[in-house]
Short mmCIF file of C-alpha atoms in Angstrom, two decimals:
data_model
loop_
_atom_site.label_atom_id
_atom_site.label_comp_id
_atom_site.label_asym_id
_atom_site.label_seq_id
_atom_site.Cartn_x
_atom_site.Cartn_y
_atom_site.Cartn_z
CA MET A 1 -0.20 -0.04 0.22
CA SER A 2 1.24 3.26 -0.87
CA GLN A 3 1.56 5.61 2.20
CA ILE A 4 -0.08 8.93 1.91
CA THR A 5 2.29 11.67 4.10
CA VAL A 6 1.84 14.96 4.28
CA GLU A 7 5.21 14.70 2.61
CA SER A 8 3.97 13.01 -0.36
CA VAL A 9 0.82 15.04 -0.92
CA SER A 10 3.44 18.06 -0.61
CA GLN A 11 5.51 16.88 -2.94
CA SER A 12 2.81 15.93 -5.49
CA ILE A 13 1.36 19.33 -5.05
CA TYR A 14 4.71 21.14 -5.92
CA GLU A 15 4.94 19.18 -9.04
CA ASN A 16 1.81 19.54 -10.20
CA LEU A 17 2.63 23.12 -10.01
CA LEU A 18 6.25 22.92 -11.56
CA THR A 19 5.10 20.50 -14.59
CA THR A 20 2.45 22.99 -15.32
CA LEU A 21 4.81 25.75 -15.53
CA ILE A 22 7.22 23.74 -17.76
CA GLN A 23 4.67 22.51 -20.01
CA ASP A 24 3.64 26.02 -20.40
CA ILE A 25 7.11 27.50 -21.27
CA VAL A 26 7.75 24.52 -23.60
CA SER A 27 4.38 24.86 -25.32
CA ARG A 28 5.05 28.51 -25.82
CA THR A 29 8.57 27.99 -27.02
CA THR A 30 7.65 25.16 -29.58
CA THR A 31 4.42 26.75 -31.07
CA GLU A 32 6.53 30.18 -31.85
CA GLU A 33 9.45 28.09 -33.15
CA GLN A 34 6.76 26.15 -35.55
CA LEU A 35 5.66 29.72 -36.56
CA LEU A 36 8.97 30.98 -37.77
CA ARG A 37 9.68 27.99 -39.46
CA ALA A 38 6.54 27.86 -41.27
CA ARG A 39 6.78 31.53 -41.95
CA TYR A 40 10.44 31.47 -43.09
CA ASN A 41 11.38 28.20 -44.18
CA GLN A 42 14.48 27.84 -45.56
CA SER A 43 15.80 31.69 -45.33
CA LEU A 44 15.58 31.08 -41.45
CA SER A 45 19.04 31.48 -39.77
CA PRO A 46 19.96 32.84 -36.28
CA TYR A 47 21.50 36.49 -35.54
CA TYR A 48 25.14 36.26 -35.84
CA TYR A 49 27.13 35.98 -32.92
CA GLU A 50 30.69 36.78 -32.37
CA LYS A 51 32.33 36.91 -28.96
CA SER A 52 35.04 39.83 -29.78
CA GLY A 53 32.10 41.95 -30.48
CA ALA A 54 33.78 43.29 -33.76
CA LEU A 55 30.95 41.91 -36.16
CA ASP A 56 27.43 42.68 -36.13
CA ILE A 57 24.27 40.21 -36.40
CA HIS A 58 24.63 39.72 -40.33
CA GLY A 59 28.28 38.99 -39.73
CA ASN A 60 29.77 41.93 -41.46
CA PRO A 61 32.56 44.47 -39.80
CA LYS A 62 31.50 48.07 -39.18
CA GLN A 63 31.29 50.24 -42.05
CA GLN A 64 33.08 53.34 -42.00
CA ASP A 65 30.31 56.28 -42.35
CA SER A 66 32.57 58.40 -44.54
CA SER A 67 32.24 55.99 -46.96
CA VAL A 68 28.86 56.41 -47.35
CA TYR A 69 26.89 58.78 -49.38
CA VAL A 70 23.51 60.50 -48.85
CA HIS A 71 21.77 62.30 -51.47
CA CYS A 72 20.93 65.66 -50.53
CA ASP A 73 17.34 66.29 -52.17
CA ARG A 74 17.35 70.64 -51.73
CA CYS A 75 20.95 70.82 -53.49
CA ASN A 76 20.97 67.58 -55.67
CA ARG A 77 24.67 66.67 -54.18
CA ASP A 78 25.38 63.40 -52.75
CA VAL A 79 27.33 64.33 -49.19
CA SER A 80 29.39 62.35 -46.84
CA ALA A 81 27.11 60.84 -44.39
CA ASN A 82 29.10 61.91 -41.34
CA ARG A 83 28.97 65.74 -42.76
CA PHE A 84 25.33 65.43 -43.29
CA ALA A 85 24.26 67.24 -40.19
CA ALA A 86 26.58 70.27 -41.08
CA HIS A 87 25.86 69.99 -44.50
CA VAL A 88 22.09 70.48 -43.90
CA GLU A 89 22.83 73.55 -41.53
CA ARG A 90 24.46 75.33 -44.35
CA CYS A 91 22.54 74.02 -47.16
CA LEU A 92 19.07 75.21 -45.55
CA THR A 93 20.20 78.77 -44.38
CA ARG A 94 22.11 79.63 -47.77
CA GLY A 95 18.73 78.38 -49.34
CA ARG A 96 16.65 80.99 -47.42
CA ARG A 97 18.34 83.86 -48.14
CA MET B 1 -4.87 0.26 -9.48
CA THR B 2 -5.80 -1.27 -6.04
CA SER B 3 -8.34 0.37 -3.93
CA SER B 4 -5.86 2.26 -1.53
CA ASP B 5 -4.23 3.75 -4.89
CA SER B 6 -7.51 5.35 -6.05
CA ARG B 7 -8.37 6.23 -2.59
CA SER B 8 -5.03 7.99 -2.06
CA LEU B 9 -5.93 9.88 -5.72
CA GLU B 10 -9.17 10.84 -4.17
CA LEU B 11 -7.56 12.22 -1.19
CA LYS B 12 -5.28 14.24 -3.09
CA ALA B 13 -7.95 15.71 -5.36
CA GLN B 14 -9.76 16.72 -2.25
CA ILE B 15 -7.04 18.43 -0.66
CA GLN B 16 -5.96 20.23 -3.99
CA GLN B 17 -9.73 21.15 -4.42
CA TYR B 18 -10.00 22.61 -0.74
CA LEU B 19 -6.63 24.45 -1.19
CA VAL B 20 -8.08 26.36 -4.38
CA GLN B 21 -11.40 26.95 -2.92
CA SER B 22 -9.28 28.59 0.34
CA GLY B 23 -7.34 30.66 -2.39
CA ASN B 24 -4.15 29.33 -0.84
CA TYR B 25 -3.50 27.43 -4.03
CA GLU B 26 -3.25 30.62 -5.75
CA ILE B 27 -0.97 32.01 -3.14
CA ILE B 28 1.68 29.34 -3.44
CA SER B 29 1.02 29.27 -7.31
CA SER B 30 2.43 32.91 -7.28
CA LYS B 31 5.03 32.86 -4.90
CA LEU B 32 6.59 29.98 -6.82
CA THR B 33 6.09 31.51 -10.14
CA GLN B 34 7.86 34.69 -8.59
CA MET B 35 10.75 32.62 -6.80
CA LEU B 36 11.40 30.84 -10.04
CA LEU B 37 11.54 34.21 -12.25
CA GLU B 38 13.85 35.72 -9.77
CA ASP B 39 16.12 32.96 -9.90
CA GLY B 40 16.26 32.92 -13.62
CA TRP B 41 14.94 29.39 -14.21
CA MET B 42 12.21 30.64 -16.43
CA ASP B 43 14.68 32.04 -18.94
CA GLU B 44 16.75 29.13 -18.29
CA VAL B 45 14.27 26.86 -19.28
CA LYS B 46 13.37 28.67 -22.25
CA ARG B 47 16.71 28.61 -23.09
CA LEU B 48 16.90 25.09 -22.54
CA THR B 49 13.94 24.45 -24.93
CA ASN B 50 15.46 26.47 -27.72
CA GLU B 51 18.29 24.12 -27.35
CA GLU B 52 16.66 20.97 -27.34
CA ILE B 53 14.78 22.46 -30.41
CA LYS B 54 17.88 23.00 -32.20
CA SER B 55 19.68 19.91 -31.34
CA ASN B 56 17.05 17.79 -32.35
CA ASP B 57 15.70 19.67 -35.12
CA SER B 58 12.01 19.18 -34.02
CA THR B 59 9.09 21.42 -32.93
CA ASN B 60 7.24 18.56 -31.66
CA PHE B 61 6.05 19.53 -28.19
CA THR B 62 5.70 15.85 -26.97
CA GLN B 63 9.33 15.08 -27.97
CA ILE B 64 10.58 18.33 -26.55
CA LEU B 65 8.67 18.21 -23.17
CA ALA B 66 10.08 14.73 -22.45
CA LYS B 67 13.80 15.83 -22.85
CA VAL B 68 12.95 19.17 -21.12
CA GLU B 69 10.60 18.54 -18.17
CA PRO B 70 13.27 15.90 -16.34
CA GLN B 71 16.16 18.50 -16.48
CA ALA B 72 13.92 21.56 -15.86
CA LEU B 73 12.62 19.75 -12.46
CA GLU B 74 16.52 19.28 -11.47
CA MET B 75 17.32 22.92 -12.12
CA VAL B 76 14.80 24.42 -9.53
CA SER B 77 17.34 25.59 -7.08
CA ASP B 78 17.16 23.66 -3.74
CA SER B 79 15.93 26.82 -1.50
CA THR B 80 13.10 27.45 -3.87
CA ARG B 81 11.99 23.98 -3.63
CA ASN B 82 12.05 23.74 0.26
CA ASN B 83 10.71 27.16 0.49
CA VAL B 84 7.51 26.25 -1.64
CA ILE B 85 7.27 22.39 0.12
CA ASN B 86 7.59 23.71 3.56
CA GLN B 87 4.52 26.50 2.83
CA ILE B 88 2.57 23.53 1.13
CA ARG B 89 3.24 21.41 4.11
CA GLN B 90 2.10 24.13 6.26
CA PHE B 91 -0.95 24.99 4.95
CA LEU B 92 -1.66 20.96 4.74
CA GLY B 93 -0.69 20.36 8.57
CA GLU B 94 -3.93 23.26 9.06
CA ILE B 95 -6.43 20.97 7.41
CA VAL B 96 -5.47 17.39 7.92
CA ASP B 97 -5.18 14.88 10.78
CA THR B 98 -2.27 12.54 11.00
CA GLU B 99 -2.14 9.31 12.92
#
């Protein structure tokens, strides 16, 4: 005969609570993953991670801002991205005069 | 199943029903949830689940649960475990007679 003690009942109530929590977490995580896989079938790959922190989530190194050019709609010129704010200040005030 | 087994199941069900009705079940449940959250157990289980999904290359709930559940039960810290079991025991002590 299985002994029913306060101990064993406490234990089983505790396990009930815990397994419910675990099942909840696991079911959420699996459905989430299923949805991701169904939606982005082949192209789904995790974000790139590198310990040293040199590469971004696509696995690319940092691009130099000075090598990027932004087109200024007002004066129709390409301006270096890291000088754009300074350019706009001059470009817009000159235009107003 | 012997008659004593079904009797003990019935008793457990009765006790649980009493705990729910008295509101104690909710107290215990939310306390456990809070402690596990503070321990980082919740995030740890989630990480473990994702790892199992990856290593088994399966999102089958039953299959993943079978792998995760035993490990997750082990991962509960001793202090949380003892704390919650003590609290349950204390509530039970108030409502049951022991021989």
